[in-house]
PDB file of C-alpha atoms in Angstrom:
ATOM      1  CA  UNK A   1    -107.839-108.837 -60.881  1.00 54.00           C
ATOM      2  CA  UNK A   2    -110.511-111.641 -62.119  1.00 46.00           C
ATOM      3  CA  UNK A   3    -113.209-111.413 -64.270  1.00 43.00           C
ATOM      4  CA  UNK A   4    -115.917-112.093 -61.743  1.00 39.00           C
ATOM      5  CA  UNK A   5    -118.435-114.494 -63.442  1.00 35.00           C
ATOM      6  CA  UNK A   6    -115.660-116.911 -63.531  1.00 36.00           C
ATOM      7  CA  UNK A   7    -115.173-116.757 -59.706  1.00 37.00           C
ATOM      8  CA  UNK A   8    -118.119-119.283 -58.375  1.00 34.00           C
ATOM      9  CA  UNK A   9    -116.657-121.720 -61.073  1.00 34.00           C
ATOM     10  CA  UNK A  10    -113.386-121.261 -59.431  1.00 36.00           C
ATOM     11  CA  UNK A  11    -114.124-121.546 -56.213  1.00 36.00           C
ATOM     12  CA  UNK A  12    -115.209-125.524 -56.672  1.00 33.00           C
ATOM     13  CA  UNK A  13    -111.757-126.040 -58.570  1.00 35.00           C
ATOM     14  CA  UNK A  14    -109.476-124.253 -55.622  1.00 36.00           C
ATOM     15  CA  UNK A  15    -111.900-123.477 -52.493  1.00 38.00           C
ATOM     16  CA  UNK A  16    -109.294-122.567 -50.199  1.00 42.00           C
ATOM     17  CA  UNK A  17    -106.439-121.174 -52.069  1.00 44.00           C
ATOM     18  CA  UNK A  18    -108.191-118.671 -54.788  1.00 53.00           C
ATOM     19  CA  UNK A  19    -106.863-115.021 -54.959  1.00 75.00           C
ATOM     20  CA  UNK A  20    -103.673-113.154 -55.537  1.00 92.00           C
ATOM     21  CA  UNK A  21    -101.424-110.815 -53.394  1.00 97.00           C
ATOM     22  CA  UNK A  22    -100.270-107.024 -53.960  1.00 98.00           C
ATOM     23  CA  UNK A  23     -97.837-105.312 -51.248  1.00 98.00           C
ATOM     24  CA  UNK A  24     -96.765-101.873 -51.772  1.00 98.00           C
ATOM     25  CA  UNK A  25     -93.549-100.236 -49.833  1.00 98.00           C
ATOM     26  CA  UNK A  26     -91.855 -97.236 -49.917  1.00 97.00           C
ATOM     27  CA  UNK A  27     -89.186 -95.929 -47.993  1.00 94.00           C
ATOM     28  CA  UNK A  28     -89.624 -92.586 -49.383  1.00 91.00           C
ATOM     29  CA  UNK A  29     -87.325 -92.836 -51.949  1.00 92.00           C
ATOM     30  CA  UNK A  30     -87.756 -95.798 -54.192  1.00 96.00           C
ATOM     31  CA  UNK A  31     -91.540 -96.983 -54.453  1.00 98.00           C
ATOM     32  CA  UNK A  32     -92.348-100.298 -55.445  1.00 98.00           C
ATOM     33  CA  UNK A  33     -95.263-102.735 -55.224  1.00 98.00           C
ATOM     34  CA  UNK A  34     -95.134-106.537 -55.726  1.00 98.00           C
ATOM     35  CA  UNK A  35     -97.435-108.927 -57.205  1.00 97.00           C
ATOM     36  CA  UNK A  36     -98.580-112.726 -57.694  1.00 95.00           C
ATOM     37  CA  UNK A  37    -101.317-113.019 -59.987  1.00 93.00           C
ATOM     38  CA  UNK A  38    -103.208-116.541 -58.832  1.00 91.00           C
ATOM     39  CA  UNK A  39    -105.529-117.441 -61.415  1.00 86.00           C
ATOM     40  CA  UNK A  40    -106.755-120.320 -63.947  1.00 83.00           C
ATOM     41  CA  UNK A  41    -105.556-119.252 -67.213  1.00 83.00           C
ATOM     42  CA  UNK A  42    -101.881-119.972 -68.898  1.00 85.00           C
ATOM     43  CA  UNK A  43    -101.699-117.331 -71.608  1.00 91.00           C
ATOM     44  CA  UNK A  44    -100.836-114.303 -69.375  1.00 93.00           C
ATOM     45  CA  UNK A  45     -99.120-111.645 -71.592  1.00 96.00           C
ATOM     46  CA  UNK A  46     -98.247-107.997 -71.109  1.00 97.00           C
ATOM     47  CA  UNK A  47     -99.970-105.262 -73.318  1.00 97.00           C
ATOM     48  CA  UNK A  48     -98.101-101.997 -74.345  1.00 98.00           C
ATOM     49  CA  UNK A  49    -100.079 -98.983 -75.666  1.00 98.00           C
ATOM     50  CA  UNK A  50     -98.540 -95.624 -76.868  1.00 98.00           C
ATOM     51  CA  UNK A  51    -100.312 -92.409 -75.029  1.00 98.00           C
ATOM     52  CA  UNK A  52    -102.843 -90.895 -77.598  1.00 97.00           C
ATOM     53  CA  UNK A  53    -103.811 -87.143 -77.087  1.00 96.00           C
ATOM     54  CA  UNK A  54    -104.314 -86.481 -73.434  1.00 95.00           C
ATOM     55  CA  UNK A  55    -104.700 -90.440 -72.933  1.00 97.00           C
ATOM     56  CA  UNK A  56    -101.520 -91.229 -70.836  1.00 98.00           C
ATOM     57  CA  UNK A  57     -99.323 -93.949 -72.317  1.00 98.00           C
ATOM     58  CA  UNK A  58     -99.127 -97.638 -69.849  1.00 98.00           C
ATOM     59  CA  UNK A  59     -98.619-100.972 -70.022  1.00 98.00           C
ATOM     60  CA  UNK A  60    -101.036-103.874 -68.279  1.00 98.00           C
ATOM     61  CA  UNK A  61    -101.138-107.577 -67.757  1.00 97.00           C
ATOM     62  CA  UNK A  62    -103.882-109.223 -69.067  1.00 94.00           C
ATOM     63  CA  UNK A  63    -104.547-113.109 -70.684  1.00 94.00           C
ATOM     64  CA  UNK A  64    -104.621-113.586 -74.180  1.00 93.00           C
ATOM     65  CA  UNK A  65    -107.894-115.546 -74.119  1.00 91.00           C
ATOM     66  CA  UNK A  66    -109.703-112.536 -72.441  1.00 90.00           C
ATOM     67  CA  UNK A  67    -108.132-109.700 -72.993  1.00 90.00           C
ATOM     68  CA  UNK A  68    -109.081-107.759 -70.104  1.00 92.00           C
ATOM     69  CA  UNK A  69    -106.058-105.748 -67.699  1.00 95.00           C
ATOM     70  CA  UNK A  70    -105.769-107.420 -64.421  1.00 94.00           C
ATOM     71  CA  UNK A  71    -103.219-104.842 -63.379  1.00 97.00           C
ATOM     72  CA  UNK A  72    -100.799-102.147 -64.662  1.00 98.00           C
ATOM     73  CA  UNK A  73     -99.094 -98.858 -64.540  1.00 98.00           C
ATOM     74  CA  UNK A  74     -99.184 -95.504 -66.564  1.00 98.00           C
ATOM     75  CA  UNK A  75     -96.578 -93.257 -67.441  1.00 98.00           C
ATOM     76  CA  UNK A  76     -97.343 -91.052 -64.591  1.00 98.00           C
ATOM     77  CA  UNK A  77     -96.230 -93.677 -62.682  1.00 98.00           C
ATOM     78  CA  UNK A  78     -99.806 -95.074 -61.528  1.00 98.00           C
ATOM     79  CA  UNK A  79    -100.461 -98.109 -60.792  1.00 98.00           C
ATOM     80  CA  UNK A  80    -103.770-100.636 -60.084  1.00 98.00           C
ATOM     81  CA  UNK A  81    -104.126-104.180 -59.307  1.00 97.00           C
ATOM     82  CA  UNK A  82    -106.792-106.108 -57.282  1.00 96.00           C
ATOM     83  CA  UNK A  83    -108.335-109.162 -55.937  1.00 96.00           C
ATOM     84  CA  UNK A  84    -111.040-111.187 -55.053  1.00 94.00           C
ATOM     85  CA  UNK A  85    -112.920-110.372 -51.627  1.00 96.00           C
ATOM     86  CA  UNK A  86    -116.456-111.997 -50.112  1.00 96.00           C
ATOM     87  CA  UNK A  87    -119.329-110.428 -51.916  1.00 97.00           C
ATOM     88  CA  UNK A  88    -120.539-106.966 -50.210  1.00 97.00           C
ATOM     89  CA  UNK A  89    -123.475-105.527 -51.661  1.00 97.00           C
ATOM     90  CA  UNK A  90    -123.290-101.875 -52.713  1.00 96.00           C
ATOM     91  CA  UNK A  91    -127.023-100.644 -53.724  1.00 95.00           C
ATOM     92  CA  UNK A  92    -125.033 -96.558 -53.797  1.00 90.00           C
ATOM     93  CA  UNK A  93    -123.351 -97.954 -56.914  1.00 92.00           C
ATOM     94  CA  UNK A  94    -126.624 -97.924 -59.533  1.00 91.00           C
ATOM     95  CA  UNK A  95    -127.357 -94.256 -58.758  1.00 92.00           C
ATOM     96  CA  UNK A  96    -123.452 -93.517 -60.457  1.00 94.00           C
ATOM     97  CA  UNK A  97    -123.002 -92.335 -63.731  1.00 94.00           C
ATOM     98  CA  UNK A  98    -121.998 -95.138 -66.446  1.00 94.00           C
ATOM     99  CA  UNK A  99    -118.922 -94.042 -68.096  1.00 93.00           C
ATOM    100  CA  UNK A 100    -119.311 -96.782 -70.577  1.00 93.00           C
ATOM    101  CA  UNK A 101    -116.069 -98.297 -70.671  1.00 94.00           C
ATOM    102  CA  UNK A 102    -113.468-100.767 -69.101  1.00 95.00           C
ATOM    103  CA  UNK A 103    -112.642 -98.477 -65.811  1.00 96.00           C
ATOM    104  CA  UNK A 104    -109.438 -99.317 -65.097  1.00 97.00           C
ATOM    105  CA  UNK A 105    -107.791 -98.789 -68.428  1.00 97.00           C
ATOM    106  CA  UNK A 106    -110.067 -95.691 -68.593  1.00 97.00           C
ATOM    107  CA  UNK A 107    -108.084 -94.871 -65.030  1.00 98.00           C
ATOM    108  CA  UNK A 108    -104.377 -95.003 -66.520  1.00 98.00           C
ATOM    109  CA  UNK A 109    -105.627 -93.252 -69.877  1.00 98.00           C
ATOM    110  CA  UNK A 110    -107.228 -90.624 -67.232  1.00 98.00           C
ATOM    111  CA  UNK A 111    -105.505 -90.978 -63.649  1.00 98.00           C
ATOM    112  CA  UNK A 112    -102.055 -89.664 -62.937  1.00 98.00           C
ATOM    113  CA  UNK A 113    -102.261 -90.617 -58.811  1.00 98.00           C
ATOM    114  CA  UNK A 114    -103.805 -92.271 -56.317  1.00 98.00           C
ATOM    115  CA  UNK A 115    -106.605 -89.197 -55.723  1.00 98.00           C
ATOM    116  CA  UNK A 116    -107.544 -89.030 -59.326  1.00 98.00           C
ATOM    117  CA  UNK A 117    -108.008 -92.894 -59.234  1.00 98.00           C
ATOM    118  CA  UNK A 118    -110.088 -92.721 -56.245  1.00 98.00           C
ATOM    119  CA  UNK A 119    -112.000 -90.102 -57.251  1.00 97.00           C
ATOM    120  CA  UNK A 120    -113.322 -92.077 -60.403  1.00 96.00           C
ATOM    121  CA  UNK A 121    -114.147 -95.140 -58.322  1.00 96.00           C
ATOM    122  CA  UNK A 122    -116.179 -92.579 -56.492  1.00 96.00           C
ATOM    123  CA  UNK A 123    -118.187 -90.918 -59.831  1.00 96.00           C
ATOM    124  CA  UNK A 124    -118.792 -93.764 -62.116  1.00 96.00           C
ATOM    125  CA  UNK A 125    -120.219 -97.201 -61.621  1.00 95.00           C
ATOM    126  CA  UNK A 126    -118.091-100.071 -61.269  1.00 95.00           C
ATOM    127  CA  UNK A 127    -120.410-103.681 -60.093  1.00 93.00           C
ATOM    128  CA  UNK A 128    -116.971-105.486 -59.457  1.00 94.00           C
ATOM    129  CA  UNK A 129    -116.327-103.725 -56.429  1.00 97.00           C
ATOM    130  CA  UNK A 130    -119.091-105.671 -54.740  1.00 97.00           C
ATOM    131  CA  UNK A 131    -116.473-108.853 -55.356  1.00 96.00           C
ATOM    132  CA  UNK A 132    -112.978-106.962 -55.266  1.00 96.00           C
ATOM    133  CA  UNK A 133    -110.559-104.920 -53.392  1.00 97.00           C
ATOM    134  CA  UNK A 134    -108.432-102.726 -55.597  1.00 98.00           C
ATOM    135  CA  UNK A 135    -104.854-101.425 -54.746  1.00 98.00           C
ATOM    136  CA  UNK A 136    -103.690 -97.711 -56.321  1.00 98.00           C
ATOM    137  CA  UNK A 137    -100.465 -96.324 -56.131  1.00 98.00           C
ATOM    138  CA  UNK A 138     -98.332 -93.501 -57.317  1.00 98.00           C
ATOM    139  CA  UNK A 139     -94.789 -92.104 -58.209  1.00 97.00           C
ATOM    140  CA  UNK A 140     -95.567 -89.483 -55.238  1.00 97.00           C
ATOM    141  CA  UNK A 141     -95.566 -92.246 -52.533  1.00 97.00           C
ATOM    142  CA  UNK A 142     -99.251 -92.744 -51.838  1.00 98.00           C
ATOM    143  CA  UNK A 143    -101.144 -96.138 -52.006  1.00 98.00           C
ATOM    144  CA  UNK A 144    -104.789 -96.760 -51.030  1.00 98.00           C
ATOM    145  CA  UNK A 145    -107.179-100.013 -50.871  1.00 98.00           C
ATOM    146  CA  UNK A 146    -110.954 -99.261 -52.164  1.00 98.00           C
ATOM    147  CA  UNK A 147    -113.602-101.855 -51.823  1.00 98.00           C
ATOM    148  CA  UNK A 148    -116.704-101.861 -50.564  1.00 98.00           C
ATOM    149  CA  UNK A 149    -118.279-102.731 -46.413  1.00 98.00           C
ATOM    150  CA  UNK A 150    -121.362-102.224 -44.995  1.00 97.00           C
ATOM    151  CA  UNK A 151    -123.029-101.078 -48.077  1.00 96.00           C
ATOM    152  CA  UNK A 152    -120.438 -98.001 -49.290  1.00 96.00           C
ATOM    153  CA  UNK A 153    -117.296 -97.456 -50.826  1.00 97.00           C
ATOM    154  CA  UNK A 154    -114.215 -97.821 -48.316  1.00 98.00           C
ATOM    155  CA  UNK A 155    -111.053 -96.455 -48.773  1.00 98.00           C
ATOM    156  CA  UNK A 156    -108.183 -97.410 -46.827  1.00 98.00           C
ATOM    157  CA  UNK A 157    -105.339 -95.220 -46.683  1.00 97.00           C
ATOM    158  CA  UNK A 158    -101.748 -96.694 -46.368  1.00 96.00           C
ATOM    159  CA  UNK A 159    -100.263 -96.541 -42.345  1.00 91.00           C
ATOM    160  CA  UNK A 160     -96.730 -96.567 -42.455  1.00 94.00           C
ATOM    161  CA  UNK A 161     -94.395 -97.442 -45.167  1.00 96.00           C
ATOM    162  CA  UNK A 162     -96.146-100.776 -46.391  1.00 98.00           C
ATOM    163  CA  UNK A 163     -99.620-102.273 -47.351  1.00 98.00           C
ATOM    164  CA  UNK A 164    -101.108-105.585 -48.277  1.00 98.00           C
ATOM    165  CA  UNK A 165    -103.674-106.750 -49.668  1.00 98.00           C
ATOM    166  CA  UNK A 166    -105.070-110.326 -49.841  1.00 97.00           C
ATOM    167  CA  UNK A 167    -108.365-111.679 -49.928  1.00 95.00           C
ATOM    168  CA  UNK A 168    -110.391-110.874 -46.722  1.00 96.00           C
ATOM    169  CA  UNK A 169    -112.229-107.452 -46.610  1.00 97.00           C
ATOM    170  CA  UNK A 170    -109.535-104.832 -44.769  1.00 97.00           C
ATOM    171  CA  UNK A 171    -112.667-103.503 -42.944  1.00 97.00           C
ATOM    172  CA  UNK A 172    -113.475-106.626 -41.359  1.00 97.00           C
ATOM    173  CA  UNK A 173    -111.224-109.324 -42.205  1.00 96.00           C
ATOM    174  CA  UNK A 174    -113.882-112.160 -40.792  1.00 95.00           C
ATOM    175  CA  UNK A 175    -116.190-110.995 -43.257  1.00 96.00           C
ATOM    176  CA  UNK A 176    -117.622-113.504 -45.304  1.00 94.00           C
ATOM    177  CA  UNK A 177    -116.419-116.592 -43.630  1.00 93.00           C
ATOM    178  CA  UNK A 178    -112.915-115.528 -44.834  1.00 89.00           C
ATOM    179  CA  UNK A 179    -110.306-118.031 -43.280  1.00 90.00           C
ATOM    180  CA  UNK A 180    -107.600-116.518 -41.581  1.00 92.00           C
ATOM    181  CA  UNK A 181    -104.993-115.722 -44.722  1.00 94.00           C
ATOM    182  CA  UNK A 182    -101.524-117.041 -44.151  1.00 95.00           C
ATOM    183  CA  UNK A 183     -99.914-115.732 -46.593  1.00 95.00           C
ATOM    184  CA  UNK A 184    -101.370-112.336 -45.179  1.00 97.00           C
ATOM    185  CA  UNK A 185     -99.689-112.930 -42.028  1.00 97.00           C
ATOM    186  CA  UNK A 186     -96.214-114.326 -43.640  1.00 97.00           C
ATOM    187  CA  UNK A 187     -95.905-110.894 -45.214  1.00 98.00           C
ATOM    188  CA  UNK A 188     -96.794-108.458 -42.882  1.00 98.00           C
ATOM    189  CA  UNK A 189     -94.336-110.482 -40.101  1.00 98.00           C
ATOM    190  CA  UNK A 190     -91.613-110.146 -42.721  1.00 98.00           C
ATOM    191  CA  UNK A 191     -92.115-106.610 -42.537  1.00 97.00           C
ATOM    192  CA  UNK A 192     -91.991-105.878 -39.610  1.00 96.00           C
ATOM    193  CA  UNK A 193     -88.555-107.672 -39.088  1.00 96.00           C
ATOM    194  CA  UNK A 194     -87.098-106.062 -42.566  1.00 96.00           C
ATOM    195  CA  UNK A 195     -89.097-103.270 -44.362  1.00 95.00           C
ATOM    196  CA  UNK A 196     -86.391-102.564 -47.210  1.00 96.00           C
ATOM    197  CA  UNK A 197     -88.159-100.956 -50.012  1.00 97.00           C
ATOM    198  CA  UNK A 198     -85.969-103.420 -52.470  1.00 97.00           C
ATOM    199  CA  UNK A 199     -86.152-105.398 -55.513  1.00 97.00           C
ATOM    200  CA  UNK A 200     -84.648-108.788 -52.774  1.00 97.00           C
ATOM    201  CA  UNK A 201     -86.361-107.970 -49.857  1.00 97.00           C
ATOM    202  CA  UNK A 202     -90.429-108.212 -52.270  1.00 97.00           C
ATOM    203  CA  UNK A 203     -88.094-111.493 -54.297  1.00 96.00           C
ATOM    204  CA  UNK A 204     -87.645-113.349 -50.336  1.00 96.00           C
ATOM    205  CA  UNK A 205     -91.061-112.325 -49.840  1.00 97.00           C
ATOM    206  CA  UNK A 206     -92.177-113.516 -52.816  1.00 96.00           C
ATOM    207  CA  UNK A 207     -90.686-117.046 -52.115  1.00 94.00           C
ATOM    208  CA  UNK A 208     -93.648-117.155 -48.820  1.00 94.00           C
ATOM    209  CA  UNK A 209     -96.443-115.835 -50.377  1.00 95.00           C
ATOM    210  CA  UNK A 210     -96.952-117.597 -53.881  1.00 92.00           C
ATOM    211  CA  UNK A 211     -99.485-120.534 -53.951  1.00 89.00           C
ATOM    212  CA  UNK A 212     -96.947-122.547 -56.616  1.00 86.00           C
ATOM    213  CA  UNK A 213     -98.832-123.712 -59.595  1.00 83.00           C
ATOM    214  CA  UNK A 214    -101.428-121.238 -59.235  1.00 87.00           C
ATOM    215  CA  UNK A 215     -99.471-118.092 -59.371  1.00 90.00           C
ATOM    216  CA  UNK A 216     -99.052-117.564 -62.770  1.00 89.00           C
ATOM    217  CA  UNK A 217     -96.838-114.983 -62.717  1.00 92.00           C
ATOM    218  CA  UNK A 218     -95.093-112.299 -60.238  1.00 95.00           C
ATOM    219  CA  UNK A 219     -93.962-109.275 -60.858  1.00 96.00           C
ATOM    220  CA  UNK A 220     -92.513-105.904 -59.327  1.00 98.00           C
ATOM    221  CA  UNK A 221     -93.253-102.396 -60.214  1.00 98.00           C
ATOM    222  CA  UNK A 222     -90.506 -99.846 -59.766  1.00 98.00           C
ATOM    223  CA  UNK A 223     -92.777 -96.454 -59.971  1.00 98.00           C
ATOM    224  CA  UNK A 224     -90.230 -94.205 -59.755  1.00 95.00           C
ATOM    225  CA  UNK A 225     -88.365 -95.333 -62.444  1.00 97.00           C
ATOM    226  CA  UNK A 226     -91.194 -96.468 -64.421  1.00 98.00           C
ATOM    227  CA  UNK A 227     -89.971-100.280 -64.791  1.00 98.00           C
ATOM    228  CA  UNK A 228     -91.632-103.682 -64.206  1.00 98.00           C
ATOM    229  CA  UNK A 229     -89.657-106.795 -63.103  1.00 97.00           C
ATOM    230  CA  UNK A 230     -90.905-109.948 -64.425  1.00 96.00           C
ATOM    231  CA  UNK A 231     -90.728-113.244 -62.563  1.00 93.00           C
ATOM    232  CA  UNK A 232     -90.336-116.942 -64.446  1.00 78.00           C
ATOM    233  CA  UNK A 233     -93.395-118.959 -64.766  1.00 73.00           C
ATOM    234  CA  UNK A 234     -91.596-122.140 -63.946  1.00 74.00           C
ATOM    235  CA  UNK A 235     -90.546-121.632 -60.967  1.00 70.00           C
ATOM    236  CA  UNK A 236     -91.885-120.714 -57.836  1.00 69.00           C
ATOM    237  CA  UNK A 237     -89.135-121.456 -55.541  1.00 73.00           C
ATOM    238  CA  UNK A 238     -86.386-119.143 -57.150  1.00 79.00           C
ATOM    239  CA  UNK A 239     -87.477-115.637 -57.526  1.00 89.00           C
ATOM    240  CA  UNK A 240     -84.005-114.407 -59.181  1.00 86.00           C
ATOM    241  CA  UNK A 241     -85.029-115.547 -62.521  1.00 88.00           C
ATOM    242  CA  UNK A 242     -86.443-112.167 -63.664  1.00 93.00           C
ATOM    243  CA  UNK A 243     -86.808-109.958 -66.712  1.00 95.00           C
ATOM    244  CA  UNK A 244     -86.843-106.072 -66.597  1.00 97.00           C
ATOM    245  CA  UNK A 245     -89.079-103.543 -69.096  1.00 98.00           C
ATOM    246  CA  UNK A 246     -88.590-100.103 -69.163  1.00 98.00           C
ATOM    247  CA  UNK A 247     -92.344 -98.716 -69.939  1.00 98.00           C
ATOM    248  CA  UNK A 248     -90.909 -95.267 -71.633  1.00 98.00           C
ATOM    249  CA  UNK A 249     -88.703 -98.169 -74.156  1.00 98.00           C
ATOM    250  CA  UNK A 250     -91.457-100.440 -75.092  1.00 98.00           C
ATOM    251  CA  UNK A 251     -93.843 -97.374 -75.679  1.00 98.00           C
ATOM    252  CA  UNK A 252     -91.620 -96.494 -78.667  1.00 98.00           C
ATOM    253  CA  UNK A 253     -92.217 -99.598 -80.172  1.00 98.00           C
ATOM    254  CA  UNK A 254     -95.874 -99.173 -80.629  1.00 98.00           C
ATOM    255  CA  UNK A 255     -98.448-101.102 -79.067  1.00 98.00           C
ATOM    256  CA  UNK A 256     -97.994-104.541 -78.942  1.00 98.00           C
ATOM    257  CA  UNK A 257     -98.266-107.400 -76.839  1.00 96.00           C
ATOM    258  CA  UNK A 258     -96.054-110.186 -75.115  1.00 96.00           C
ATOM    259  CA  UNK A 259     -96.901-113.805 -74.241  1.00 95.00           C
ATOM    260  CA  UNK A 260     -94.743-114.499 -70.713  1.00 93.00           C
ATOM    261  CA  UNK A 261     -94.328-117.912 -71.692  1.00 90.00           C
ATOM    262  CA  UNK A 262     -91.923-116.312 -74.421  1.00 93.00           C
ATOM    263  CA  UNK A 263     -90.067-114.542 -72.123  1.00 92.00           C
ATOM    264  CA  UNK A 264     -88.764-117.498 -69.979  1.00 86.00           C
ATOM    265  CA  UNK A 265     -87.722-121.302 -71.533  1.00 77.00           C
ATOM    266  CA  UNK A 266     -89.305-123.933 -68.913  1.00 73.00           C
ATOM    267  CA  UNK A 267     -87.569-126.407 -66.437  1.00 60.00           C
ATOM    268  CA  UNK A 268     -90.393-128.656 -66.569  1.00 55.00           C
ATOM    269  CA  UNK A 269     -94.000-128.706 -67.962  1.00 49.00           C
ATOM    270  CA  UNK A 270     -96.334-126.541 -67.196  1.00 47.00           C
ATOM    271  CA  UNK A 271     -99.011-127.883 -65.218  1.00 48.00           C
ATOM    272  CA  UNK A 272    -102.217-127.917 -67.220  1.00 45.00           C
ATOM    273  CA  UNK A 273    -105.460-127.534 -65.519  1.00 40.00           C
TER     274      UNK A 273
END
């Protein structure tokens, strides 16, 4: 998930190609939900943080030069990511209450499923959701998509045992001018032939859906068993190269943070932009 005033900036640099990809699938035993994080920046790291009190415990990808979660999960086993969708106006938002912090780490401090996630997006004001769609899923099996259409929040309920989410609004996917997204369509075909909730079947997925130099990083969250997969920066044609992090582990070593680009020696330069 992008910081938004970056996003008309962006949009000159990569017109066609912004956004990222989330899929979540569940065959009602193991729950997972993939990512590719598309974005500008090349100091993506992951951020631990111990619970504190009733705050829940989680970890959450961020960049070091911003410092702001793009995604994550809790150790209830919730998780959020999002991404960028044409601008719909939402006036309802202004009469919410302010709850004067960064909402979705407030949401895995606070949020142990999908409903209590939902429910915030619901009470307090959040102005991104005019330029977002966000993805929530639990260790109970549930996933939903909330952004806003026509002027009030939408949420989208998961039908079946997979959803995606691109960059078109799911209420009306013409929306906006939005160009027909193939990577959208590569997915949800590969789906329908094979819809293994597994670690290979997101990894040959993975391999259709990345936009190469863009994606910074992929990465698959088991919810049930409270682990995250990490994929290698330097490639984007072999999605075996991965790195697995228990949450409940890293938690008892304190908060602390971890550049990717540690994690993974290159096979060529990284493209600077």
């Amino acid at each position: 998930m992008k910081k938004i005033f970056f996003i008309i900036a962006l949009l000159f640099i990569w017109p066609a190609s912004f956004g990222c990809f989330i899929m979540f699938l569940t065959d009602g035993h193991h729950i997972l939900v993939g990512n590719h994080e598309d974005w500008y920046a090349r100091d993506a790291e992951i951020t631990f943080i111990p619970a504190n009190g009733k705050k829940m415990g989680m970890l959450y990808f961020d960049f070091a030069s911003e410092k702001t979660a793009q995604g994550g999960m809790n150790t209830a086993g919730l998780f959020f990511d999002g991404t960028r969708t044409p601008n719909a106006p939402y006036p309802g938002n202004d009469t919410k209450k302010n709850c004067h912090c960064y909402i979705w780490t407030k949401i895995l401090e606070d949020c142990k499923n999908v409903e209590e996630a939902v429910q915030y997006l619901q009470t307090y004001q959040v102005p991104e959701l005019e330029d977002i769609h966000i993805m929530f899923a639990d260790r109970q099996g549930h996933s939903a998509i909330v952004g806003v259409y026509n002027s009030e929040l939408q949420v989208h309920l998961r039908k079946g045992n997979y959803q995606l989410l691109t960059n078109f609004n799911p209420s009306n996917p013409s929306y906006g001018g939005e160009p027909f997204c193939t990577r959208y369509a590569a997915a949800d075909s590969m789906l329908h032939r094979d819809s293994a909730a597994s670690v290979e079947n997101i990894q040959k997925i993975f391999t259709k859906t990345n936009q190469e130099d863009l994606t910074i990083y992929s990465n698959i969250y088991d919810l049930s068993a409270g682990e995250v997969y990490i994929y290698s920066l330097y490639s984007r044609k072999d999605f075996t190269n991965k790195i697995k992090m228990n949450l409940a582990s890293e938690l008892k070593k304190g908060r602390h943070n971890i550049l990717l680009t540690s994690l993974f020696k290159p096979t060529k330069p990284i493209t600077k932009k």
